[in-house]
Amino acid sequence: MSRLPFYLIVAFLLVAGVALSIHRHVQFEVPWTPGEQRQVWEIEAQVNFTADGGPAKVNMALPSSQQGYRILTEHTASPGYGLAFLEENGGRRAEWSTREATGDQQLYYSVQALVAPESKNTAIESPPLRRDIVWESPYDTAASQVIERAWSRSADPFTFARELITDFTEERQGENARLLLTQFDRTPLLVRLLNQAGVPAREVSGLLLEHGRRRQSLTSWIQVFDDQEWALFDPRTGTRGRPDNLLLWESAGQAVLEVQGGSNSRVGFSMLSRNQPAAAAVRSQLADDTLLNFSIHSLPLEDQALFQTILLIPIGALMVVILRVLVGIKTSGTFMPVLIALAFIQTTLITGLVGFLLVVAVGLVIRNYLSYLNLLLVARVTAVIITVIAIISVFSVLSYRFGLNAGLTITFFPMIILSWTIERMSILWEEEGPKQVLIQGGGSLLTAVLAYLAMNNPWIRHITFNFLGVQLILMALILLLGNYTGYRLLELRRFKPVTED
């Protein structure tokens, strides 16, 4: 029979598992290692204004996920105000409203922004060119000459914007530029000149992030478009490019803050930077399941804790397969060591080993007495189960009385599995002697310890919980091991006399 379908299935599982894991790491920024840290900025915006005594409405621009930053969470504090989040002209805004407000008013908005170098800008449409630009004399002549001078030294919209802005710096400022600056503010003037020259541009507002700064204000930037591309320019220097610490707060060319029913409005910003575990930083987006994002994080915390243990079982099963198929270690029961290893995770290794040996040893003595009663199998196993429960109860009470609280964790042992282990070992003792009991018992204990060490590794716990594609990889490896028909390592001892000869 052809083995091609088998190898195709194994290859598919490997490719699918690797692809899902890489996709989850790249797309959702889930870290490969458990201790990885991410930088998160906590920014608070405080809106202050003086209410007129009647209805009031406040509309403020909000940041969105963008190149270099991803918005994690946002909160507001506005007692007595209604609140709505709006999508307008490609930008996000918050609108507070109240029926009556008098005197000084304060509204708060806070946001957590994750520093994410892999994050990209969303698609931004080019703004329409303004066709209603009218200049009064003599500003019309000055504007035309400034545009003509910059146009002659440029090759495309971006170089034109650079030359135009540079002509308004102090080093290259001519008479026409000085004349225009006496009548217009710098940034709106530059946007107006760019639009008149047929270059789509708009004014946007950004926040320069500096740790521990308070009462900061937004800075103006110019966004210039060339077909589907756009670039950011500093209106003060003409420098093209976006600083790494710049968070665009308003990117739709609208006013940052609009207040109706009040006066003396202003907004100030405070910010702090801190590091936090990467898994916690991206947890909000991990909870959003998509077709390719099967996330345990979308479950309640209690279920997440349960699955964190369940997803370790395939690791223990892989250890059992390796030790039995490749090494040749004999165990009492096929996957009993995996369950014992799970108990070790709850009890710690030393406490678990001592508790396991005590329960099995006492259980074998009592099971040896039960063999003289000639009971039926079901009744005998049931008696062993009750005996195991009694042994665990006695040990727990004694350890508590002696102040050994670690002994209480012995209750995490799987009692049914322990009972069947005692039953199998007792039968094995009667049929093949104590040597086989020691071989299989010792093999089971060694396998359980190795499985525990693998399952309790922080890296393995992190990867199995956060990358479900790993389960497909484990399945492929187990299938390949199941196809092995060669010698086991412990069987090679049979050939030792040949090597001696």
JSON list of N, CA and C in Angstrom, two decimals, residues 423-478:
[
{"chain": "A", "resi": 423, "resn": "GLU", "atom": "N", "xyz": [-3.34, -1.81, 40.90]},
{"chain": "A", "resi": 423, "resn": "GLU", "atom": "CA", "xyz": [-3.89, -3.11, 40.48]},
{"chain": "A", "resi": 423, "resn": "GLU", "atom": "C", "xyz": [-2.96, -3.79, 39.48]},
{"chain": "A", "resi": 424, "resn": "ARG", "atom": "N", "xyz": [-2.47, -3.03, 38.46]},
{"chain": "A", "resi": 424, "resn": "ARG", "atom": "CA", "xyz": [-1.60, -3.62, 37.45]},
{"chain": "A", "resi": 424, "resn": "ARG", "atom": "C", "xyz": [-0.28, -4.08, 38.08]},
{"chain": "A", "resi": 425, "resn": "MET", "atom": "N", "xyz": [0.29, -3.28, 38.94]},
{"chain": "A", "resi": 425, "resn": "MET", "atom": "CA", "xyz": [1.55, -3.65, 39.56]},
{"chain": "A", "resi": 425, "resn": "MET", "atom": "C", "xyz": [1.41, -4.88, 40.45]},
{"chain": "A", "resi": 426, "resn": "SER", "atom": "N", "xyz": [0.27, -4.98, 41.12]},
{"chain": "A", "resi": 426, "resn": "SER", "atom": "CA", "xyz": [0.04, -6.15, 41.97]},
{"chain": "A", "resi": 426, "resn": "SER", "atom": "C", "xyz": [-0.06, -7.42, 41.14]},
{"chain": "A", "resi": 427, "resn": "ILE", "atom": "N", "xyz": [-0.80, -7.33, 40.02]},
{"chain": "A", "resi": 427, "resn": "ILE", "atom": "CA", "xyz": [-0.91, -8.50, 39.13]},
{"chain": "A", "resi": 427, "resn": "ILE", "atom": "C", "xyz": [0.45, -8.84, 38.54]},
{"chain": "A", "resi": 428, "resn": "LEU", "atom": "N", "xyz": [1.20, -7.79, 38.14]},
{"chain": "A", "resi": 428, "resn": "LEU", "atom": "CA", "xyz": [2.53, -8.02, 37.57]},
{"chain": "A", "resi": 428, "resn": "LEU", "atom": "C", "xyz": [3.45, -8.68, 38.59]},
{"chain": "A", "resi": 429, "resn": "TRP", "atom": "N", "xyz": [3.36, -8.27, 39.84]},
{"chain": "A", "resi": 429, "resn": "TRP", "atom": "CA", "xyz": [4.17, -8.88, 40.91]},
{"chain": "A", "resi": 429, "resn": "TRP", "atom": "C", "xyz": [3.85, -10.37, 41.03]},
{"chain": "A", "resi": 430, "resn": "GLU", "atom": "N", "xyz": [2.55, -10.70, 40.97]},
{"chain": "A", "resi": 430, "resn": "GLU", "atom": "CA", "xyz": [2.16, -12.10, 41.12]},
{"chain": "A", "resi": 430, "resn": "GLU", "atom": "C", "xyz": [2.59, -12.93, 39.93]},
{"chain": "A", "resi": 431, "resn": "GLU", "atom": "N", "xyz": [2.56, -12.35, 38.71]},
{"chain": "A", "resi": 431, "resn": "GLU", "atom": "CA", "xyz": [2.83, -13.13, 37.50]},
{"chain": "A", "resi": 431, "resn": "GLU", "atom": "C", "xyz": [4.30, -13.15, 37.13]},
{"chain": "A", "resi": 432, "resn": "GLU", "atom": "N", "xyz": [5.02, -12.03, 37.26]},
{"chain": "A", "resi": 432, "resn": "GLU", "atom": "CA", "xyz": [6.39, -11.97, 36.77]},
{"chain": "A", "resi": 432, "resn": "GLU", "atom": "C", "xyz": [7.41, -11.58, 37.84]},
{"chain": "A", "resi": 433, "resn": "GLY", "atom": "N", "xyz": [6.96, -11.29, 39.04]},
{"chain": "A", "resi": 433, "resn": "GLY", "atom": "CA", "xyz": [7.90, -11.01, 40.12]},
{"chain": "A", "resi": 433, "resn": "GLY", "atom": "C", "xyz": [8.17, -9.53, 40.32]},
{"chain": "A", "resi": 434, "resn": "PRO", "atom": "N", "xyz": [8.87, -9.21, 41.41]},
{"chain": "A", "resi": 434, "resn": "PRO", "atom": "CA", "xyz": [9.11, -7.81, 41.78]},
{"chain": "A", "resi": 434, "resn": "PRO", "atom": "C", "xyz": [10.03, -7.06, 40.80]},
{"chain": "A", "resi": 435, "resn": "LYS", "atom": "N", "xyz": [10.89, -7.81, 40.06]},
{"chain": "A", "resi": 435, "resn": "LYS", "atom": "CA", "xyz": [11.82, -7.14, 39.14]},
{"chain": "A", "resi": 435, "resn": "LYS", "atom": "C", "xyz": [11.06, -6.37, 38.07]},
{"chain": "A", "resi": 436, "resn": "GLN", "atom": "N", "xyz": [10.04, -6.99, 37.47]},
{"chain": "A", "resi": 436, "resn": "GLN", "atom": "CA", "xyz": [9.26, -6.32, 36.44]},
{"chain": "A", "resi": 436, "resn": "GLN", "atom": "C", "xyz": [8.47, -5.15, 37.03]},
{"chain": "A", "resi": 437, "resn": "VAL", "atom": "N", "xyz": [8.05, -5.29, 38.28]},
{"chain": "A", "resi": 437, "resn": "VAL", "atom": "CA", "xyz": [7.35, -4.18, 38.92]},
{"chain": "A", "resi": 437, "resn": "VAL", "atom": "C", "xyz": [8.27, -2.97, 39.03]},
{"chain": "A", "resi": 438, "resn": "LEU", "atom": "N", "xyz": [9.52, -3.23, 39.45]},
{"chain": "A", "resi": 438, "resn": "LEU", "atom": "CA", "xyz": [10.47, -2.14, 39.56]},
{"chain": "A", "resi": 438, "resn": "LEU", "atom": "C", "xyz": [10.81, -1.54, 38.20]},
{"chain": "A", "resi": 439, "resn": "ILE", "atom": "N", "xyz": [10.92, -2.41, 37.18]},
{"chain": "A", "resi": 439, "resn": "ILE", "atom": "CA", "xyz": [11.25, -1.89, 35.83]},
{"chain": "A", "resi": 439, "resn": "ILE", "atom": "C", "xyz": [10.13, -1.01, 35.30]},
{"chain": "A", "resi": 440, "resn": "GLN", "atom": "N", "xyz": [8.89, -1.52, 35.35]},
{"chain": "A", "resi": 440, "resn": "GLN", "atom": "CA", "xyz": [7.78, -0.74, 34.82]},
{"chain": "A", "resi": 440, "resn": "GLN", "atom": "C", "xyz": [7.43, 0.45, 35.71]},
{"chain": "A", "resi": 441, "resn": "GLY", "atom": "N", "xyz": [7.50, 0.24, 37.03]},
{"chain": "A", "resi": 441, "resn": "GLY", "atom": "CA", "xyz": [7.22, 1.36, 37.93]},
{"chain": "A", "resi": 441, "resn": "GLY", "atom": "C", "xyz": [8.26, 2.46, 37.80]},
{"chain": "A", "resi": 442, "resn": "GLY", "atom": "N", "xyz": [9.56, 2.03, 37.76]},
{"chain": "A", "resi": 442, "resn": "GLY", "atom": "CA", "xyz": [10.61, 3.02, 37.58]},
{"chain": "A", "resi": 442, "resn": "GLY", "atom": "C", "xyz": [10.52, 3.71, 36.23]},
{"chain": "A", "resi": 443, "resn": "GLY", "atom": "N", "xyz": [10.18, 2.95, 35.17]},
{"chain": "A", "resi": 443, "resn": "GLY", "atom": "CA", "xyz": [10.01, 3.56, 33.85]},
{"chain": "A", "resi": 443, "resn": "GLY", "atom": "C", "xyz": [8.88, 4.57, 33.83]},
{"chain": "A", "resi": 444, "resn": "SER", "atom": "N", "xyz": [7.77, 4.21, 34.50]},
{"chain": "A", "resi": 444, "resn": "SER", "atom": "CA", "xyz": [6.64, 5.14, 34.57]},
{"chain": "A", "resi": 444, "resn": "SER", "atom": "C", "xyz": [7.03, 6.41, 35.30]},
{"chain": "A", "resi": 445, "resn": "LEU", "atom": "N", "xyz": [7.76, 6.24, 36.42]},
{"chain": "A", "resi": 445, "resn": "LEU", "atom": "CA", "xyz": [8.15, 7.42, 37.20]},
{"chain": "A", "resi": 445, "resn": "LEU", "atom": "C", "xyz": [9.15, 8.29, 36.43]},
{"chain": "A", "resi": 446, "resn": "LEU", "atom": "N", "xyz": [10.11, 7.65, 35.74]},
{"chain": "A", "resi": 446, "resn": "LEU", "atom": "CA", "xyz": [11.08, 8.41, 34.94]},
{"chain": "A", "resi": 446, "resn": "LEU", "atom": "C", "xyz": [10.38, 9.15, 33.81]},
{"chain": "A", "resi": 447, "resn": "THR", "atom": "N", "xyz": [9.47, 8.48, 33.14]},
{"chain": "A", "resi": 447, "resn": "THR", "atom": "CA", "xyz": [8.73, 9.12, 32.05]},
{"chain": "A", "resi": 447, "resn": "THR", "atom": "C", "xyz": [7.90, 10.29, 32.58]},
{"chain": "A", "resi": 448, "resn": "ALA", "atom": "N", "xyz": [7.26, 10.10, 33.75]},
{"chain": "A", "resi": 448, "resn": "ALA", "atom": "CA", "xyz": [6.46, 11.17, 34.33]},
{"chain": "A", "resi": 448, "resn": "ALA", "atom": "C", "xyz": [7.32, 12.39, 34.67]},
{"chain": "A", "resi": 449, "resn": "VAL", "atom": "N", "xyz": [8.52, 12.13, 35.21]},
{"chain": "A", "resi": 449, "resn": "VAL", "atom": "CA", "xyz": [9.42, 13.24, 35.57]},
{"chain": "A", "resi": 449, "resn": "VAL", "atom": "C", "xyz": [9.87, 13.99, 34.32]},
{"chain": "A", "resi": 450, "resn": "LEU", "atom": "N", "xyz": [10.27, 13.26, 33.27]},
{"chain": "A", "resi": 450, "resn": "LEU", "atom": "CA", "xyz": [10.71, 13.92, 32.04]},
{"chain": "A", "resi": 450, "resn": "LEU", "atom": "C", "xyz": [9.55, 14.68, 31.38]},
{"chain": "A", "resi": 451, "resn": "ALA", "atom": "N", "xyz": [8.36, 14.08, 31.41]},
{"chain": "A", "resi": 451, "resn": "ALA", "atom": "CA", "xyz": [7.19, 14.78, 30.86]},
{"chain": "A", "resi": 451, "resn": "ALA", "atom": "C", "xyz": [6.88, 16.03, 31.67]},
{"chain": "A", "resi": 452, "resn": "TYR", "atom": "N", "xyz": [7.04, 15.94, 32.98]},
{"chain": "A", "resi": 452, "resn": "TYR", "atom": "CA", "xyz": [6.82, 17.12, 33.84]},
{"chain": "A", "resi": 452, "resn": "TYR", "atom": "C", "xyz": [7.80, 18.23, 33.50]},
{"chain": "A", "resi": 453, "resn": "LEU", "atom": "N", "xyz": [9.08, 17.88, 33.33]},
{"chain": "A", "resi": 453, "resn": "LEU", "atom": "CA", "xyz": [10.09, 18.89, 33.02]},
{"chain": "A", "resi": 453, "resn": "LEU", "atom": "C", "xyz": [9.79, 19.57, 31.69]},
{"chain": "A", "resi": 454, "resn": "ALA", "atom": "N", "xyz": [9.30, 18.81, 30.72]},
{"chain": "A", "resi": 454, "resn": "ALA", "atom": "CA", "xyz": [8.96, 19.40, 29.42]},
{"chain": "A", "resi": 454, "resn": "ALA", "atom": "C", "xyz": [7.70, 20.27, 29.53]},
{"chain": "A", "resi": 455, "resn": "MET", "atom": "N", "xyz": [6.69, 19.77, 30.21]},
{"chain": "A", "resi": 455, "resn": "MET", "atom": "CA", "xyz": [5.41, 20.49, 30.29]},
{"chain": "A", "resi": 455, "resn": "MET", "atom": "C", "xyz": [5.50, 21.72, 31.17]},
{"chain": "A", "resi": 456, "resn": "ASN", "atom": "N", "xyz": [6.40, 21.72, 32.15]},
{"chain": "A", "resi": 456, "resn": "ASN", "atom": "CA", "xyz": [6.49, 22.83, 33.08]},
{"chain": "A", "resi": 456, "resn": "ASN", "atom": "C", "xyz": [7.48, 23.90, 32.63]},
{"chain": "A", "resi": 457, "resn": "ASN", "atom": "N", "xyz": [8.08, 23.71, 31.46]},
{"chain": "A", "resi": 457, "resn": "ASN", "atom": "CA", "xyz": [9.01, 24.70, 30.94]},
{"chain": "A", "resi": 457, "resn": "ASN", "atom": "C", "xyz": [8.26, 25.97, 30.56]},
{"chain": "A", "resi": 458, "resn": "PRO", "atom": "N", "xyz": [8.70, 27.16, 31.01]},
{"chain": "A", "resi": 458, "resn": "PRO", "atom": "CA", "xyz": [7.95, 28.41, 30.72]},
{"chain": "A", "resi": 458, "resn": "PRO", "atom": "C", "xyz": [7.81, 28.67, 29.23]},
{"chain": "A", "resi": 459, "resn": "TRP", "atom": "N", "xyz": [8.84, 28.37, 28.44]},
{"chain": "A", "resi": 459, "resn": "TRP", "atom": "CA", "xyz": [8.76, 28.61, 26.99]},
{"chain": "A", "resi": 459, "resn": "TRP", "atom": "C", "xyz": [7.70, 27.71, 26.37]},
{"chain": "A", "resi": 460, "resn": "ILE", "atom": "N", "xyz": [7.69, 26.43, 26.77]},
{"chain": "A", "resi": 460, "resn": "ILE", "atom": "CA", "xyz": [6.71, 25.50, 26.19]},
{"chain": "A", "resi": 460, "resn": "ILE", "atom": "C", "xyz": [5.30, 25.88, 26.61]},
{"chain": "A", "resi": 461, "resn": "ARG", "atom": "N", "xyz": [5.11, 26.27, 27.86]},
{"chain": "A", "resi": 461, "resn": "ARG", "atom": "CA", "xyz": [3.78, 26.69, 28.32]},
{"chain": "A", "resi": 461, "resn": "ARG", "atom": "C", "xyz": [3.31, 27.91, 27.53]},
{"chain": "A", "resi": 462, "resn": "HIS", "atom": "N", "xyz": [4.22, 28.83, 27.29]},
{"chain": "A", "resi": 462, "resn": "HIS", "atom": "CA", "xyz": [3.86, 30.04, 26.54]},
{"chain": "A", "resi": 462, "resn": "HIS", "atom": "C", "xyz": [3.49, 29.71, 25.09]},
{"chain": "A", "resi": 463, "resn": "ILE", "atom": "N", "xyz": [4.30, 28.89, 24.43]},
{"chain": "A", "resi": 463, "resn": "ILE", "atom": "CA", "xyz": [4.08, 28.59, 23.01]},
{"chain": "A", "resi": 463, "resn": "ILE", "atom": "C", "xyz": [2.82, 27.76, 22.81]},
{"chain": "A", "resi": 464, "resn": "THR", "atom": "N", "xyz": [2.60, 26.75, 23.64]},
{"chain": "A", "resi": 464, "resn": "THR", "atom": "CA", "xyz": [1.42, 25.91, 23.46]},
{"chain": "A", "resi": 464, "resn": "THR", "atom": "C", "xyz": [0.13, 26.67, 23.71]},
{"chain": "A", "resi": 465, "resn": "PHE", "atom": "N", "xyz": [0.17, 27.65, 24.63]},
{"chain": "A", "resi": 465, "resn": "PHE", "atom": "CA", "xyz": [-1.05, 28.40, 24.95]},
{"chain": "A", "resi": 465, "resn": "PHE", "atom": "C", "xyz": [-1.35, 29.48, 23.92]},
{"chain": "A", "resi": 466, "resn": "ASN", "atom": "N", "xyz": [-0.31, 30.10, 23.38]},
{"chain": "A", "resi": 466, "resn": "ASN", "atom": "CA", "xyz": [-0.51, 31.24, 22.48]},
{"chain": "A", "resi": 466, "resn": "ASN", "atom": "C", "xyz": [-0.49, 30.87, 21.00]},
{"chain": "A", "resi": 467, "resn": "PHE", "atom": "N", "xyz": [0.05, 29.69, 20.66]},
{"chain": "A", "resi": 467, "resn": "PHE", "atom": "CA", "xyz": [0.13, 29.28, 19.25]},
{"chain": "A", "resi": 467, "resn": "PHE", "atom": "C", "xyz": [-0.53, 27.91, 19.11]},
{"chain": "A", "resi": 468, "resn": "LEU", "atom": "N", "xyz": [-1.81, 27.91, 18.77]},
{"chain": "A", "resi": 468, "resn": "LEU", "atom": "CA", "xyz": [-2.52, 26.64, 18.64]},
{"chain": "A", "resi": 468, "resn": "LEU", "atom": "C", "xyz": [-2.05, 25.84, 17.43]},
{"chain": "A", "resi": 469, "resn": "GLY", "atom": "N", "xyz": [-1.36, 26.49, 16.49]},
{"chain": "A", "resi": 469, "resn": "GLY", "atom": "CA", "xyz": [-0.80, 25.76, 15.37]},
{"chain": "A", "resi": 469, "resn": "GLY", "atom": "C", "xyz": [0.24, 24.74, 15.80]},
{"chain": "A", "resi": 470, "resn": "VAL", "atom": "N", "xyz": [0.81, 24.92, 16.99]},
{"chain": "A", "resi": 470, "resn": "VAL", "atom": "CA", "xyz": [1.79, 23.96, 17.51]},
{"chain": "A", "resi": 470, "resn": "VAL", "atom": "C", "xyz": [1.16, 22.59, 17.70]},
{"chain": "A", "resi": 471, "resn": "GLN", "atom": "N", "xyz": [-0.14, 22.55, 17.99]},
{"chain": "A", "resi": 471, "resn": "GLN", "atom": "CA", "xyz": [-0.80, 21.25, 18.17]},
{"chain": "A", "resi": 471, "resn": "GLN", "atom": "C", "xyz": [-0.77, 20.43, 16.87]},
{"chain": "A", "resi": 472, "resn": "LEU", "atom": "N", "xyz": [-0.86, 21.11, 15.72]},
{"chain": "A", "resi": 472, "resn": "LEU", "atom": "CA", "xyz": [-0.77, 20.40, 14.43]},
{"chain": "A", "resi": 472, "resn": "LEU", "atom": "C", "xyz": [0.65, 19.88, 14.22]},
{"chain": "A", "resi": 473, "resn": "ILE", "atom": "N", "xyz": [1.65, 20.66, 14.62]},
{"chain": "A", "resi": 473, "resn": "ILE", "atom": "CA", "xyz": [3.04, 20.21, 14.49]},
{"chain": "A", "resi": 473, "resn": "ILE", "atom": "C", "xyz": [3.28, 18.99, 15.37]},
{"chain": "A", "resi": 474, "resn": "LEU", "atom": "N", "xyz": [2.76, 19.00, 16.59]},
{"chain": "A", "resi": 474, "resn": "LEU", "atom": "CA", "xyz": [2.90, 17.85, 17.48]},
{"chain": "A", "resi": 474, "resn": "LEU", "atom": "C", "xyz": [2.23, 16.61, 16.90]},
{"chain": "A", "resi": 475, "resn": "MET", "atom": "N", "xyz": [1.05, 16.82, 16.29]},
{"chain": "A", "resi": 475, "resn": "MET", "atom": "CA", "xyz": [0.36, 15.69, 15.66]},
{"chain": "A", "resi": 475, "resn": "MET", "atom": "C", "xyz": [1.21, 15.09, 14.54]},
{"chain": "A", "resi": 476, "resn": "ALA", "atom": "N", "xyz": [1.83, 15.95, 13.73]},
{"chain": "A", "resi": 476, "resn": "ALA", "atom": "CA", "xyz": [2.66, 15.45, 12.63]},
{"chain": "A", "resi": 476, "resn": "ALA", "atom": "C", "xyz": [3.86, 14.67, 13.17]},
{"chain": "A", "resi": 477, "resn": "LEU", "atom": "N", "xyz": [4.50, 15.18, 14.22]},
{"chain": "A", "resi": 477, "resn": "LEU", "atom": "CA", "xyz": [5.65, 14.48, 14.79]},
{"chain": "A", "resi": 477, "resn": "LEU", "atom": "C", "xyz": [5.26, 13.13, 15.37]},
{"chain": "A", "resi": 478, "resn": "ILE", "atom": "N", "xyz": [4.12, 13.08, 16.04]},
{"chain": "A", "resi": 478, "resn": "ILE", "atom": "CA", "xyz": [3.67, 11.81, 16.63]},
{"chain": "A", "resi": 478, "resn": "ILE", "atom": "C", "xyz": [3.34, 10.80, 15.53]}
]
